[in-house]
Amino acid sequence: MFLEFKKQVSSALEDAVASLGFQTDDLGLEASQHADIASKVAFRLAAQAKQNPKELAEKIAEAIFLPDDSLIGEITTVGPYININANRNYIDETVFRIRKEEDGFGGGFCEGRILLEHTSANPNGPLHVGHIRNSIIGDTLKRILMRAGYDVETQYYVNDMGRQIAIVSWALTQFEFDTSRKPDHAIADVYIKANAKLNDNPEKVSEIDSRMQLVEKGDEATIKSFDEAVALVVEGIRETLLRMNVEHDSFPHESGFIRSGAVNRIVEEIKATGRTEVDDGALVVDLSDYGFEKTLVIQRSDGTSLYTTRDLAYHEWKGERADRMIDVLGADHKLISGQLKATLNAIGKKEPEIVIFEFVSLPEGSMSTRRGKFIPADDLLDKIEDQAYVEVEKRRPEMPDEFKRQVARNVGIGAVRYDIVKVSPEKSTVFDWKEALDFEKQGGPFIQYSHARACSILKKAQEDGLWDSARPIDPSLLIEDTEVDLIKKMAAFDSVIETSSRELKPHSVAIYARELADSFNQFYRFVPVISAEDEEVRSVRLALVDCARIVLANALDTLGIAAPESM
RNA sequence: GGUCCCGUGGCUUAGCCAGGAUAUAGCAUCGGGCUUCUAACCCGAGGGCCGGGGGUUCAAAUCCCUCCGGGAUCGCCA
């Protein structure tokens, strides 16, 4: 709804500026604490108009023409600022729309097909607390883009033939596989042992090399041993992701692009550009004109392909199947993803948009599956759910155990997802158990609680025979400050989705959801609903609570966090 | 050493790309609020030369330069 208001403001301001004989492509619109939206256009035009910004602002404000059905209300100037407020129509219309559109409210203004790749961790062990930053950013992005209106397919690109996987398959011949453990964890055990053994016995490395050559040549027994190990780990990873409400639509395997011949084809295409040369037996690409000093290796001296080579083929394939490709990658991929884009560009292929997130490290240093230095996501989820159970027990001791477990799951995952997504991806973080298990106030559970609270009011009203969602309402009775603030906050949801989908920044949705819950809680505190004296007022306030329930649920859904009716 | 990212009250953090009105919020601290729709809540207070220094501008947390601190990365790993 705010998007529509903003559009009207833009066009009204443009017309006003034009009517005074000026031109600008920057209306300087910004959120403001003094109005629903403010314009700094007078600053921009002051030089051109040779007038002082204050007088200019007044002239522009006077020149604004508003049609009858406008959403724009009061317009004032304070110095050079033009402060523009929405009118009553905006408030009332917002309430009507939320009730009409329900779970669709706040989206549906974009179209196109997007392939979104995220997580794609190597299947050599379980997801750890660093990986899930990728998963949560990626999954939230998916939800944001889908709400915005895009057709989104998420993919987990499975590395089923890299060096690490060769080590895993070798490890299974060297060490006993503990079938009593979750398979991704059991694989990590033997993988860690294998790496230690290879470290102590460097002559064994040739066994890994030969496995890689065999799999690339299509040796069935070797491929089978890789596949089995990979399938075990991927199954465990999917289970972990599902616990966090993360689900991928497909799992393309790297080997598929070798077998289809796509990798060989793309190597030939790159050769045809004349950019390649053989350096020390390896095939390298010159990307110096793209600003990369070092060449990019796309084939080992033994002729086998690298991750990068297979990734090029994968992106070519994706580019043919979508309007946009988005990859969520860790900071260690910054350079390689730039080289990937440059190479795709050099052969005339579509390039992906890359979302980079910085690392999550441990107090003692960076995480490493190979060295066994990591905290499995499963451990974090187990502990946070245990902690959440304690919190539920404290508050709802009388409820059945099944209820408490369910709430603990929802709240625990909500806390984890919110905690991770609320921070800008470009900040590196250090994982801290104490912090992770501390139910930070005004985090995920705070928003879930607000939703439960709205549900609780509606439930009670319904039991008392006071609430009927079909009954006509008169939103103009919603005049308390906290009511209007809440409605305006809800109206802004579409604009938050629009911005975060355009900038691919999921954390702004997290901030918004918290602010929305905050607005609702203030309304709850100051305005009686069920006990409102006037029947009409009570009805419309109940409708407002229902609106809050809807928008809170939409915001939570966008964050991949459950919206419990009771907790 | 080169390149990229980050550095905002005790801690975590928004704003920076598109410079402008008293710099955002949470945690923690202190004070207040449950006979009233779930207190996982609400209200209030203190606390910041926006890492340091230069520059551009009428105006800099925001742009440029430089230094310091942290992270990432620098061909046959992914």
XYZ file of C-alpha atoms (C1' of nucleotides) in Angstrom:
645
model
C 0.000 0.000 0.000
C 2.884 2.337 0.756
C 4.214 1.637 -2.726
C 1.059 3.096 -4.210
C 1.218 6.125 -1.944
C 4.851 6.692 -2.874
C 4.010 6.438 -6.549
C 1.324 9.089 -6.153
C 3.735 11.315 -4.263
C 6.353 10.942 -6.996
C 3.982 11.818 -9.753
C 2.397 14.729 -7.871
C 5.830 16.143 -7.069
C 7.085 15.675 -10.608
C 4.068 17.518 -11.964
C 4.490 20.316 -9.450
C 8.172 20.708 -10.271
C 7.434 20.683 -13.981
C 4.660 23.256 -13.592
C 7.257 25.610 -12.124
C 9.434 25.029 -15.158
C 12.102 22.863 -13.524
C 13.335 19.371 -14.135
C 14.948 16.774 -11.957
C 15.383 13.026 -11.897
C 15.922 13.025 -8.154
C 12.943 13.903 -6.012
C 14.951 13.162 -2.886
C 12.185 11.095 -1.324
C 13.019 9.603 2.036
C 11.417 8.130 5.089
C 11.058 10.744 7.780
C 10.055 11.008 11.381
C 8.226 14.216 10.597
C 5.892 12.856 7.945
C 4.936 9.687 6.095
C 7.407 10.673 3.408
C 9.632 13.697 2.874
C 11.167 15.256 -0.204
C 14.471 17.083 -0.434
C 13.817 18.106 -4.016
C 14.155 21.789 -3.131
C 17.807 21.164 -2.262
C 18.358 19.587 -5.646
C 16.708 22.378 -7.577
C 18.015 25.330 -5.586
C 21.114 25.839 -7.728
C 19.275 25.324 -10.991
C 16.479 27.701 -9.936
C 18.842 30.214 -8.351
C 16.466 30.411 -5.418
C 16.928 29.500 -1.815
C 15.687 25.999 -1.013
C 13.234 27.144 1.632
C 11.243 29.389 -0.701
C 11.445 26.840 -3.453
C 10.032 24.133 -1.189
C 7.074 26.360 -0.401
C 6.444 27.061 -4.084
C 6.611 23.382 -4.979
C 4.313 22.440 -2.118
C 1.782 25.030 -3.281
C 1.968 23.765 -6.842
C 1.066 20.199 -5.903
C -2.281 19.152 -7.327
C -4.181 16.270 -5.783
C -6.981 14.333 -7.520
C -10.097 13.395 -5.538
C -9.129 9.791 -4.934
C -5.617 10.670 -3.834
C -3.959 8.950 -0.889
C -2.035 12.118 -0.116
C -3.203 14.324 2.705
C -1.467 17.167 4.467
C 1.568 18.714 2.840
C 3.754 21.070 4.845
C 7.192 22.536 4.493
C 9.806 22.872 7.162
C 12.687 24.869 5.793
C 13.729 23.146 2.580
C 11.881 19.923 3.372
C 8.511 19.091 1.910
C 6.712 16.837 4.351
C 3.925 14.771 2.912
C 1.381 12.819 4.889
C -1.062 10.170 3.823
C -4.748 10.897 4.260
C -7.581 8.983 5.861
C -8.307 7.218 2.603
C -4.885 5.581 2.840
C -5.581 4.306 6.349
C -9.034 2.967 5.557
C -7.968 1.427 2.273
C -5.083 -0.366 3.981
C -7.461 -2.054 6.408
C -9.800 -3.105 3.595
C -6.971 -4.481 1.504
C -5.416 -6.540 4.270
C -8.801 -8.129 4.942
C -9.329 -8.788 1.260
C -5.869 -9.969 0.266
C -4.942 -11.778 3.487
C -1.821 -13.888 2.952
C -1.227 -12.207 -0.409
C -1.056 -8.776 1.180
C 2.205 -6.977 0.607
C 3.336 -8.640 -2.585
C 2.645 -9.724 -6.110
C 4.095 -6.769 -7.956
C 6.970 -8.466 -9.798
C 7.205 -11.236 -12.332
C 9.835 -13.410 -13.909
C 11.601 -16.668 -13.243
C 14.514 -16.833 -10.847
C 16.881 -19.695 -10.105
C 18.265 -19.222 -6.639
C 21.187 -21.320 -5.494
C 22.026 -21.463 -1.825
C 23.734 -23.633 0.804
C 25.450 -26.016 -1.671
C 27.841 -27.141 1.064
C 30.208 -29.930 0.149
C 28.726 -33.269 1.156
C 31.621 -34.259 3.372
C 29.852 -33.726 6.664
C 26.877 -32.127 8.375
C 25.926 -28.492 7.982
C 27.636 -26.368 10.590
C 26.696 -23.026 12.088
C 28.547 -21.217 9.296
C 26.646 -22.999 6.529
C 23.276 -22.174 7.954
C 23.915 -18.478 7.504
C 23.923 -19.295 3.812
C 20.775 -21.425 4.127
C 18.862 -18.861 6.112
C 19.836 -15.908 3.944
C 19.066 -17.975 0.851
C 15.748 -19.316 2.062
C 14.604 -15.914 3.307
C 15.566 -14.413 -0.026
C 13.508 -17.084 -1.742
C 10.515 -16.211 0.396
C 10.966 -12.483 -0.208
C 11.254 -12.933 -3.961
C 8.249 -15.248 -4.084
C 6.186 -12.772 -2.118
C 7.301 -10.026 -4.481
C 5.756 -12.123 -7.221
C 8.657 -13.967 -8.830
C 8.562 -17.608 -9.777
C 11.507 -18.926 -7.779
C 13.208 -22.290 -7.909
C 15.850 -22.991 -5.286
C 18.710 -25.303 -6.012
C 21.351 -27.008 -3.917
C 24.299 -27.646 -6.204
C 25.749 -30.952 -5.080
C 29.475 -31.403 -5.381
C 29.609 -35.122 -6.024
C 33.032 -35.305 -7.660
C 35.505 -32.907 -6.112
C 38.632 -33.801 -4.220
C 36.790 -33.756 -0.897
C 34.352 -36.351 -2.135
C 37.152 -38.513 -3.417
C 38.598 -38.349 0.068
C 35.234 -39.316 1.557
C 34.875 -42.349 -0.693
C 38.456 -43.369 0.102
C 37.812 -42.816 3.797
C 34.984 -45.341 3.694
C 37.487 -48.005 2.584
C 39.881 -47.116 5.412
C 37.696 -46.621 8.461
C 34.582 -48.114 9.924
C 31.383 -46.203 9.221
C 29.269 -45.788 12.338
C 25.753 -46.652 11.175
C 24.268 -45.708 14.526
C 24.902 -42.011 13.921
C 23.143 -39.551 11.634
C 24.865 -40.327 8.317
C 26.230 -36.843 7.615
C 27.893 -36.835 11.025
C 29.236 -40.362 10.546
C 30.729 -39.350 7.186
C 32.399 -36.349 8.788
C 34.042 -38.707 11.309
C 35.732 -40.823 8.662
C 36.494 -37.760 6.512
C 38.352 -36.111 9.380
C 40.301 -39.317 10.071
C 41.119 -39.686 6.387
C 42.492 -36.168 6.173
C 44.680 -36.781 9.178
C 45.929 -40.020 7.644
C 46.679 -38.318 4.312
C 48.538 -35.653 6.186
C 50.736 -38.226 7.898
C 51.126 -40.381 4.779
C 51.478 -38.038 1.779
C 52.170 -40.992 -0.521
C 48.507 -41.990 -0.151
C 47.422 -38.825 -1.938
C 47.917 -40.564 -5.262
C 45.032 -42.863 -4.328
C 42.798 -39.799 -4.169
C 44.079 -38.503 -7.501
C 43.410 -41.793 -9.211
C 39.876 -41.891 -7.830
C 39.237 -38.440 -9.282
C 40.552 -39.485 -12.667
C 38.450 -42.628 -12.630
C 35.259 -40.801 -11.812
C 35.882 -38.212 -14.494
C 36.473 -40.966 -17.049
C 33.174 -42.543 -16.058
C 34.392 -45.584 -14.142
C 31.191 -47.087 -12.795
C 32.466 -48.634 -9.594
C 34.143 -45.412 -8.532
C 31.131 -43.334 -9.460
C 28.971 -45.663 -7.411
C 31.209 -45.293 -4.363
C 31.059 -41.487 -4.693
C 27.292 -41.513 -5.188
C 26.644 -43.644 -2.140
C 28.666 -41.419 0.138
C 27.143 -38.242 -1.299
C 23.587 -39.561 -1.036
C 24.097 -40.365 2.634
C 25.324 -36.907 3.458
C 22.781 -35.065 1.328
C 19.996 -36.957 3.073
C 21.328 -35.838 6.457
C 21.710 -32.273 5.276
C 18.161 -32.200 3.905
C 16.912 -33.360 7.260
C 18.744 -30.547 9.034
C 17.484 -27.979 6.542
C 13.922 -29.214 6.903
C 14.144 -28.681 10.653
C 14.835 -25.021 9.871
C 11.981 -24.764 7.358
C 14.407 -24.741 4.469
C 13.548 -26.848 1.467
C 15.220 -26.888 -1.939
C 13.282 -27.540 -5.109
C 16.078 -29.461 -6.773
C 19.563 -30.852 -6.231
C 21.554 -30.718 -9.469
C 24.756 -32.786 -9.244
C 28.061 -31.575 -10.622
C 28.731 -34.883 -12.309
C 25.669 -34.367 -14.482
C 27.467 -31.622 -16.338
C 30.451 -33.870 -17.024
C 28.288 -36.711 -18.277
C 26.147 -34.491 -20.467
C 29.281 -33.230 -22.168
C 28.445 -29.666 -21.139
C 31.765 -29.217 -19.373
C 33.766 -30.245 -22.429
C 31.614 -28.044 -24.653
C 32.091 -24.994 -22.486
C 35.858 -25.574 -22.326
C 35.874 -25.590 -26.124
C 33.830 -22.403 -26.189
C 36.304 -20.708 -23.911
C 39.208 -21.936 -26.030
C 37.491 -20.453 -29.067
C 37.732 -16.985 -27.556
C 41.504 -17.210 -27.805
C 41.858 -16.413 -24.122
C 43.284 -19.736 -23.063
C 46.821 -20.968 -22.819
C 48.572 -23.973 -21.358
C 50.537 -23.119 -18.267
C 52.575 -25.884 -16.658
C 50.262 -28.412 -18.261
C 47.060 -26.792 -16.970
C 44.563 -24.951 -19.151
C 44.154 -21.351 -17.967
C 41.987 -18.408 -19.041
C 43.270 -14.866 -19.328
C 40.808 -12.439 -17.737
C 43.155 -9.488 -17.360
C 40.817 -7.222 -19.341
C 38.187 -7.899 -16.665
C 40.597 -6.760 -13.980
C 41.838 -10.148 -12.840
C 45.603 -10.216 -12.671
C 45.912 -13.960 -12.323
C 44.659 -16.414 -14.870
C 41.879 -18.845 -14.040
C 42.633 -22.571 -14.193
C 39.840 -24.519 -15.858
C 41.571 -27.860 -16.384
C 44.190 -29.648 -14.292
C 47.366 -30.814 -15.905
C 46.023 -34.360 -15.745
C 43.077 -33.224 -17.836
C 40.425 -33.398 -15.115
C 37.983 -30.563 -14.583
C 37.759 -28.312 -11.556
C 34.878 -27.009 -9.523
C 35.058 -23.777 -11.526
C 34.787 -25.566 -14.840
C 31.752 -27.527 -13.772
C 30.285 -24.393 -12.240
C 30.571 -22.602 -15.582
C 28.571 -25.356 -17.245
C 26.045 -25.276 -14.411
C 25.521 -21.541 -14.827
C 25.190 -21.819 -18.568
C 22.469 -24.391 -17.970
C 20.750 -22.239 -15.354
C 20.901 -19.169 -17.571
C 18.919 -20.988 -20.223
C 16.181 -21.791 -17.746
C 15.536 -18.537 -15.945
C 15.393 -14.783 -16.333
C 17.710 -14.284 -13.405
C 20.173 -16.416 -11.476
C 21.077 -15.618 -7.911
C 23.834 -17.380 -5.955
C 24.240 -17.048 -2.212
C 27.926 -17.627 -1.473
C 30.380 -17.264 1.367
C 33.032 -14.563 1.334
C 35.643 -17.124 0.265
C 33.913 -17.227 -3.124
C 34.265 -13.520 -3.816
C 37.167 -13.815 -6.204
C 36.135 -17.025 -7.887
C 32.574 -15.790 -8.469
C 33.939 -12.646 -10.079
C 36.060 -14.790 -12.367
C 33.072 -16.998 -13.104
C 31.010 -13.987 -14.129
C 33.799 -12.613 -16.273
C 34.279 -15.939 -18.042
C 30.547 -16.290 -18.705
C 30.525 -12.754 -20.019
C 33.483 -13.508 -22.293
C 31.577 -16.340 -23.962
C 28.370 -14.327 -24.181
C 26.407 -16.100 -21.455
C 24.083 -14.700 -18.846
C 25.775 -13.898 -15.526
C 24.460 -14.669 -12.054
C 23.836 -12.082 -9.368
C 25.994 -12.944 -6.381
C 24.953 -12.420 -2.776
C 28.020 -12.663 -0.564
C 27.869 -13.219 3.173
C 30.861 -12.947 5.495
C 32.086 -15.770 7.658
C 30.906 -17.125 10.941
C 33.951 -18.153 12.907
C 34.547 -19.703 16.304
C 36.256 -17.829 19.128
C 39.320 -20.006 18.513
C 39.385 -19.411 14.761
C 37.675 -20.302 11.506
C 35.585 -23.440 11.119
C 36.810 -26.404 9.163
C 35.034 -29.691 8.459
C 38.329 -31.243 7.402
C 39.999 -30.525 10.714
C 36.843 -31.347 12.656
C 36.643 -27.815 13.989
C 33.018 -26.879 13.655
C 29.730 -26.783 15.504
C 27.091 -28.861 13.729
C 23.823 -27.068 13.031
C 22.032 -30.071 14.526
C 23.743 -29.437 17.866
C 22.681 -25.810 17.835
C 19.092 -26.728 16.958
C 18.964 -29.419 19.671
C 20.223 -27.068 22.333
C 18.072 -24.142 21.332
C 14.970 -26.353 21.366
C 15.881 -27.650 24.802
C 16.320 -24.095 25.980
C 13.025 -23.078 24.382
C 11.311 -25.967 26.147
C 12.532 -24.617 29.477
C 11.066 -21.228 28.572
C 7.697 -22.704 27.610
C 7.618 -24.806 30.751
C 8.144 -21.648 32.770
C 5.197 -19.893 31.151
C 2.688 -22.612 30.317
C 3.266 -25.399 32.840
C -0.355 -26.512 32.630
C -0.281 -27.317 28.911
C 0.195 -30.851 27.563
C 3.715 -31.965 26.726
C 2.954 -32.200 23.000
C 2.012 -28.498 23.007
C 5.188 -27.535 24.823
C 7.356 -29.519 22.430
C 5.660 -28.015 19.425
C 6.061 -24.478 20.742
C 9.680 -25.159 21.722
C 10.441 -26.293 18.175
C 8.783 -23.266 16.606
C 10.268 -20.803 19.022
C 13.745 -22.317 18.935
C 13.938 -22.256 15.170
C 12.361 -18.816 15.071
C 15.039 -17.547 17.424
C 17.855 -19.057 15.341
C 16.533 -17.884 12.006
C 15.811 -14.397 13.263
C 19.153 -14.056 14.980
C 21.020 -14.959 11.827
C 18.944 -13.075 9.302
C 18.724 -9.809 11.245
C 22.388 -9.015 10.699
C 23.601 -7.632 7.375
C 25.345 -10.365 5.401
C 28.512 -8.298 5.012
C 29.291 -8.402 8.720
C 31.504 -11.240 9.842
C 30.455 -12.789 13.125
C 31.897 -14.969 15.839
C 29.686 -17.786 17.061
C 29.087 -17.728 20.784
C 27.046 -20.394 22.574
C 25.936 -18.077 25.322
C 24.629 -15.564 22.847
C 23.064 -18.170 20.561
C 21.071 -19.730 23.385
C 20.082 -16.453 24.953
C 16.513 -15.743 23.932
C 17.146 -12.236 22.941
C 14.170 -10.102 23.601
C 12.517 -8.589 20.582
C 13.843 -11.377 18.382
C 11.941 -14.139 16.602
C 9.928 -15.253 19.646
C 8.876 -11.659 20.317
C 7.261 -11.463 16.885
C 5.730 -14.909 17.256
C 4.354 -13.888 20.628
C 2.683 -10.822 19.157
C 1.022 -13.027 16.588
C -0.139 -15.484 19.261
C -1.474 -12.572 21.244
C -3.541 -11.339 18.301
C -4.890 -14.858 17.808
C -5.726 -15.097 21.469
C -7.787 -11.907 21.409
C -9.708 -13.097 18.365
C -10.271 -16.512 19.899
C -11.653 -15.047 23.087
C -13.864 -12.625 21.186
C -15.172 -15.451 19.083
C -15.942 -17.545 22.149
C -17.835 -14.598 23.583
C -19.743 -14.251 20.331
C -18.246 -10.834 19.670
C -16.186 -11.503 16.571
C -17.500 -12.178 13.119
C -15.015 -11.526 10.337
C -17.834 -11.202 7.799
C -19.427 -8.310 9.575
C -18.972 -4.928 7.815
C -16.670 -2.493 9.581
C -16.013 1.222 9.566
C -12.239 1.858 9.640
C -12.753 5.578 10.133
C -13.407 4.760 13.800
C -9.756 3.815 14.163
C -8.410 7.135 15.327
C -6.115 6.404 18.273
C -2.441 7.156 17.632
C -1.418 3.563 18.229
C -4.133 2.385 15.830
C -3.032 4.698 13.061
C 0.640 3.888 13.662
C -0.079 0.187 13.465
C -2.030 0.572 10.239
C 0.702 2.672 8.650
C 3.286 0.123 9.695
C 1.247 -2.653 8.087
C 0.797 -0.565 4.960
C 4.574 -0.356 4.601
C 4.984 -4.118 4.231
C 4.895 -4.057 0.426
C 7.546 -1.400 0.305
C 9.818 -3.463 2.564
C 9.354 -6.497 0.329
C 9.997 -4.392 -2.755
C 13.213 -2.904 -1.406
C 14.607 -6.132 -0.001
C 13.803 -8.053 -3.179
C 15.427 -5.387 -5.326
C 18.529 -5.105 -3.174
C 18.573 -8.802 -2.232
C 18.826 -7.815 1.408
C 16.796 -10.066 3.671
C 17.735 -8.403 6.942
C 15.442 -5.419 6.373
C 12.424 -7.736 6.540
C 13.635 -8.930 9.941
C 13.898 -5.371 11.189
C 10.449 -4.597 9.807
C 8.829 -7.612 11.455
C 10.169 -6.510 14.817
C 8.873 -2.973 14.313
C 5.489 -4.327 13.293
C 5.287 -6.476 16.433
C 6.315 -3.432 18.413
C 3.494 -1.351 16.893
C 0.995 -4.068 17.638
C 2.149 -4.401 21.241
C 1.765 -0.700 21.801
C -1.735 -0.782 20.382
C -2.469 -3.757 22.619
C -1.217 -1.903 25.657
C -3.130 1.318 25.129
C -6.329 0.396 23.356
C -8.929 -1.984 24.783
C -10.441 -4.271 22.176
C -12.873 -6.771 23.663
C -13.820 -4.427 26.454
C -14.411 -1.457 24.145
C -17.689 0.202 25.144
C -19.066 0.917 21.700
C -20.061 -2.106 19.655
C -18.987 -0.567 16.343
C -15.629 0.418 17.796
C -15.141 -3.050 19.226
C -15.904 -4.604 15.858
C -13.466 -2.482 13.949
C -10.765 -2.954 16.575
C -11.234 -6.695 16.322
C -10.875 -6.326 12.579
C -7.672 -4.387 13.185
C -6.367 -7.172 15.414
C -7.212 -9.582 12.628
C -5.272 -7.394 10.188
C -2.292 -7.408 12.525
C -2.557 -11.180 12.775
C -2.505 -11.425 8.977
C 0.429 -9.103 8.394
C 2.450 -10.546 11.291
C 1.840 -14.017 9.845
C 2.907 -12.800 6.398
C 6.063 -11.247 7.790
C 6.888 -14.371 9.792
C 6.230 -16.544 6.765
C 8.607 -14.387 4.750
C 11.225 -14.999 7.425
C 10.511 -18.734 7.384
C 9.382 -18.595 10.996
C 6.249 -20.361 12.226
C 3.342 -18.200 13.375
C 1.912 -20.073 16.367
C -1.654 -19.320 17.488
C -0.695 -19.968 21.052
C 2.592 -20.142 22.880
C 52.687 -7.198 -0.271
C 48.036 -6.672 -3.880
C 42.589 -6.794 -3.923
C 37.694 -6.980 -1.408
C 34.488 -6.558 3.127
C 33.805 -4.741 8.102
C 34.976 -1.047 12.354
C 28.526 3.256 15.007
C 27.125 3.991 23.407
C 29.821 -1.759 28.006
C 28.011 -5.742 24.150
C 25.124 -6.672 19.413
C 23.201 -3.626 15.575
C 20.127 -0.071 11.532
C 21.278 3.932 8.523
C 26.266 4.301 4.088
C 25.332 2.318 -2.604
C 21.272 7.341 -4.408
C 25.290 13.270 1.419
C 20.862 17.115 4.258
C 15.899 18.188 9.904
C 17.649 16.125 17.404
C 22.253 9.203 14.539
C 18.319 3.404 14.763
C 16.939 -0.361 17.725
C 17.950 -4.478 21.045
C 20.898 -6.607 25.242
C 22.920 -5.077 29.800
C 22.243 -1.100 33.895
C 18.779 2.015 36.777
C 13.463 3.510 37.906
C 8.101 2.418 37.134
C 3.835 -0.877 35.567
C 0.150 -7.532 36.020
C -8.015 -7.412 40.238
C -8.192 -5.547 33.152
C -7.870 -9.017 25.746
C -1.199 -14.297 27.335
C 4.099 -9.496 31.468
C 8.143 -14.138 25.914
C 4.866 -7.419 27.314
C 4.689 -1.943 28.107
C 6.546 3.113 29.895
C 10.761 6.155 31.489
C 16.273 7.330 32.488
C 21.410 7.416 31.799
C 25.057 6.048 28.109
C 27.748 7.720 21.284
C 34.036 13.551 19.135
C 29.593 7.098 14.021
C 38.070 3.527 14.526
C 42.122 8.038 13.954
C 43.620 11.982 10.660
C 43.086 14.850 6.204
C 39.991 16.393 1.909
C 35.361 17.513 -1.293
C 30.665 20.277 -0.130
C 26.346 25.476 1.814
C 25.941 20.404 4.425
C 29.715 14.072 5.735
C 28.159 8.190 9.877
C 27.221 8.443 4.431
C 31.665 10.517 -1.015
C 37.461 10.730 -1.795
C 42.595 9.964 0.281
C 45.542 8.005 4.197
C 46.652 5.386 8.599
C 45.148 1.783 12.477
C 42.391 -2.732 13.948
C 39.531 -7.319 12.439
C 37.948 -10.789 8.492
C 38.312 -12.911 3.432
C 41.210 -13.894 -0.793
C 45.623 -14.118 -4.123
C 45.998 -20.783 -10.667
C 45.794 -26.909 -11.152
C 40.908 -27.028 -3.150
C 35.846 -25.712 -3.159
